[in-house]
Short mmCIF file of C-alpha atoms in Angstrom, two decimals:
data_model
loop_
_atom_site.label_atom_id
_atom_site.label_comp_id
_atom_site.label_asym_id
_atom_site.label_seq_id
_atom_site.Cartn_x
_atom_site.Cartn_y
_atom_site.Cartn_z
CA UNK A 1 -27.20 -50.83 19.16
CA UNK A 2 -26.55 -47.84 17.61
CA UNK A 3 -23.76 -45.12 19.37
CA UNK A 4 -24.01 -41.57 19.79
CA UNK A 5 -20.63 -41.58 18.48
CA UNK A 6 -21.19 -43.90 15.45
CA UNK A 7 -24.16 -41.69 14.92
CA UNK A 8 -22.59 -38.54 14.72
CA UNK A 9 -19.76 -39.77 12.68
CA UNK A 10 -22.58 -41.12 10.00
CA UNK A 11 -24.36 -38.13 9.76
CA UNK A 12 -21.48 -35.54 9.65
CA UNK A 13 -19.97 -38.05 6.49
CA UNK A 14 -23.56 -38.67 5.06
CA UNK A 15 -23.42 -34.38 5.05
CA UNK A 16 -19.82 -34.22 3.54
CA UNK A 17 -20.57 -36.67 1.05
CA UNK A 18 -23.68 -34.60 -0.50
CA UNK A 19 -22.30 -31.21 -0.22
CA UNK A 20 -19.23 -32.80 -2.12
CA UNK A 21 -21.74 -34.28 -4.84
CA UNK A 22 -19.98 -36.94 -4.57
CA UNK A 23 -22.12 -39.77 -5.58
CA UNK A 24 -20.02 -42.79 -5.24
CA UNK A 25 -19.10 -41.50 -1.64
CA UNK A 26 -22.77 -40.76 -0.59
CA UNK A 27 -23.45 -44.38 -2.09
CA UNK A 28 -20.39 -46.00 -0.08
CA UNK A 29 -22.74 -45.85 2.68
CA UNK A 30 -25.57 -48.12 1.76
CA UNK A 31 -25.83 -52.27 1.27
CA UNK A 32 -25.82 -52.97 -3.02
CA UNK A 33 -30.06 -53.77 -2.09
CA UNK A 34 -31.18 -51.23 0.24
CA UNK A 35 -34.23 -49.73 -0.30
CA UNK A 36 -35.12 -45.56 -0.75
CA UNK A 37 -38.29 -43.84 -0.06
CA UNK A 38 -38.87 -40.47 -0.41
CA UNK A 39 -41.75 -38.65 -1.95
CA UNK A 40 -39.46 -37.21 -4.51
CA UNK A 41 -39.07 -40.09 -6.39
CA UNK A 42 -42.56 -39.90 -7.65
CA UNK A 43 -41.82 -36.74 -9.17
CA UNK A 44 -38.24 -37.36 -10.68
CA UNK A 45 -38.82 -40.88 -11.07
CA UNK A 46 -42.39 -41.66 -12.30
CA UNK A 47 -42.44 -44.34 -9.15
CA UNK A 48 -46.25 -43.83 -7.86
CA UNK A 49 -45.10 -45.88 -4.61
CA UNK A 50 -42.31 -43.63 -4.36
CA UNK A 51 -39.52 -46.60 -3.37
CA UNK A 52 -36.77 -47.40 -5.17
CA UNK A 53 -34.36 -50.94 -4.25
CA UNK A 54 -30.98 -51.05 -5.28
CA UNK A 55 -27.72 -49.10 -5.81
CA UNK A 56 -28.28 -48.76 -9.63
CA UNK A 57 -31.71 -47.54 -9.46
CA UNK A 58 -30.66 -45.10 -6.90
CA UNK A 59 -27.51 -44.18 -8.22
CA UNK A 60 -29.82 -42.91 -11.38
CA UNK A 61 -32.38 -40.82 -9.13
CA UNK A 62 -30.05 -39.07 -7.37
CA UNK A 63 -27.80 -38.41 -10.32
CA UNK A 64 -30.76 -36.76 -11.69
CA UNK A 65 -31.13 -34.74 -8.38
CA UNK A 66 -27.42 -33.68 -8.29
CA UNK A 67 -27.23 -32.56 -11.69
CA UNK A 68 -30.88 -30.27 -11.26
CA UNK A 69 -29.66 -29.14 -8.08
CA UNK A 70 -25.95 -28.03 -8.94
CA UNK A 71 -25.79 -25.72 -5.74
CA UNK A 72 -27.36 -28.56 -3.63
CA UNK A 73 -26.18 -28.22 -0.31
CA UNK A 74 -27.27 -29.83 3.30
CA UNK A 75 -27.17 -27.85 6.84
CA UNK A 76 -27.22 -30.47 9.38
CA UNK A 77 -29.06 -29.40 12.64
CA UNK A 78 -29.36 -32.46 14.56
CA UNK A 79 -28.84 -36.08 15.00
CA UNK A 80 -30.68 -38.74 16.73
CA UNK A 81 -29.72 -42.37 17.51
CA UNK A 82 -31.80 -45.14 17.69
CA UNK A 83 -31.32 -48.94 18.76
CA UNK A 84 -30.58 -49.86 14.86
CA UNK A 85 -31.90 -46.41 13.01
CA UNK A 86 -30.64 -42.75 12.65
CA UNK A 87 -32.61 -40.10 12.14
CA UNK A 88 -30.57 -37.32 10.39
CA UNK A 89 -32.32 -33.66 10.44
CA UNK A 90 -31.29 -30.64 8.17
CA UNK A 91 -31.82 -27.59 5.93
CA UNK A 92 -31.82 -28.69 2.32
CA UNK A 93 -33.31 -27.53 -1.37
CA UNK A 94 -36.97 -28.41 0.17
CA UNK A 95 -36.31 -26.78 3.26
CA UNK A 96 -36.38 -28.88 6.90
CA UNK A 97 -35.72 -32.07 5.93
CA UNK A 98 -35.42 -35.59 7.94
CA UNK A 99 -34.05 -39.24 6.96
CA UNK A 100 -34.69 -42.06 8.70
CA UNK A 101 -31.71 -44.19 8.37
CA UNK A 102 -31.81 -48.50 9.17
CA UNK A 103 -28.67 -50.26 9.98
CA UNK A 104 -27.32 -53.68 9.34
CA UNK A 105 -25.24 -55.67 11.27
CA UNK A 106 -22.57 -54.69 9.54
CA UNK A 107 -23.25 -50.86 9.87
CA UNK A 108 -24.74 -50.25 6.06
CA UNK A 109 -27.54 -48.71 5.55
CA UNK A 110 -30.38 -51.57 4.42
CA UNK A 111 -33.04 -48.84 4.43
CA UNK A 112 -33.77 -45.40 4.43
CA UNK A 113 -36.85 -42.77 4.06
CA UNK A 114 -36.66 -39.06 3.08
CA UNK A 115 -39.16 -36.44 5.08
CA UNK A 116 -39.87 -32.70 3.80
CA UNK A 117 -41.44 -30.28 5.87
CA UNK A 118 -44.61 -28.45 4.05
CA UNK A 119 -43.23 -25.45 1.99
#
């Protein structure tokens, strides 16, 4: 089960760890096979399901969206925990933005899936 506390500490890290650019930090977080979706990856990525699995072929995607985005930086506004998922809200390059984050058992992140408010 998922905390409040653990929660909170994930999110406010997850934050620090983008607005630092700091990829290997940001990537600390996640299982070596977890698996990304976002609707950005079809763009930057030329992945029509929009899913990427594993560190490496993450690591490259959001390389890419670091170094296009060099004043990238995330507002968190809200946090939400679930009984094995987070659900981190905030202000980002696209706007109001939302990640869904899934939790092992040994508090990684096995999954996750990127939301973007219509511009």
């Amino acid at each position: 089960m998922i905390t409040d506390e653990f929660a909170a500490r994930f999110a406010a890290d997850w934050i620090d760890a983008w607005n630092a650019h700091d990829l290997e930090r940001i990537l600390a977080h996640y299982t070596h096979d977890f698996e990304m979706a976002s609707p950005v990856i079809t763009q930057l990525m030329s992945e029509p399901s929009g899913r990427l699995k594993g560190k490496d072929a993450i690591r490259s995607y959001w390389a890419q969206a670091i170094a296009r985005n060099p004043a990238l930086r995330f507002e968190l506004l809200d946090v939400l925990a679930g009984a094995a998922s987070v659900v981190i809200v905030y202000r980002g390059q696209r706007g109001l933005s939302a990640e869904v984050f899934w939790f092992d058992a040994a508090g990684k992140v096995e999954r996750a899936a990127a939301h973007y408010a219509a511009p």
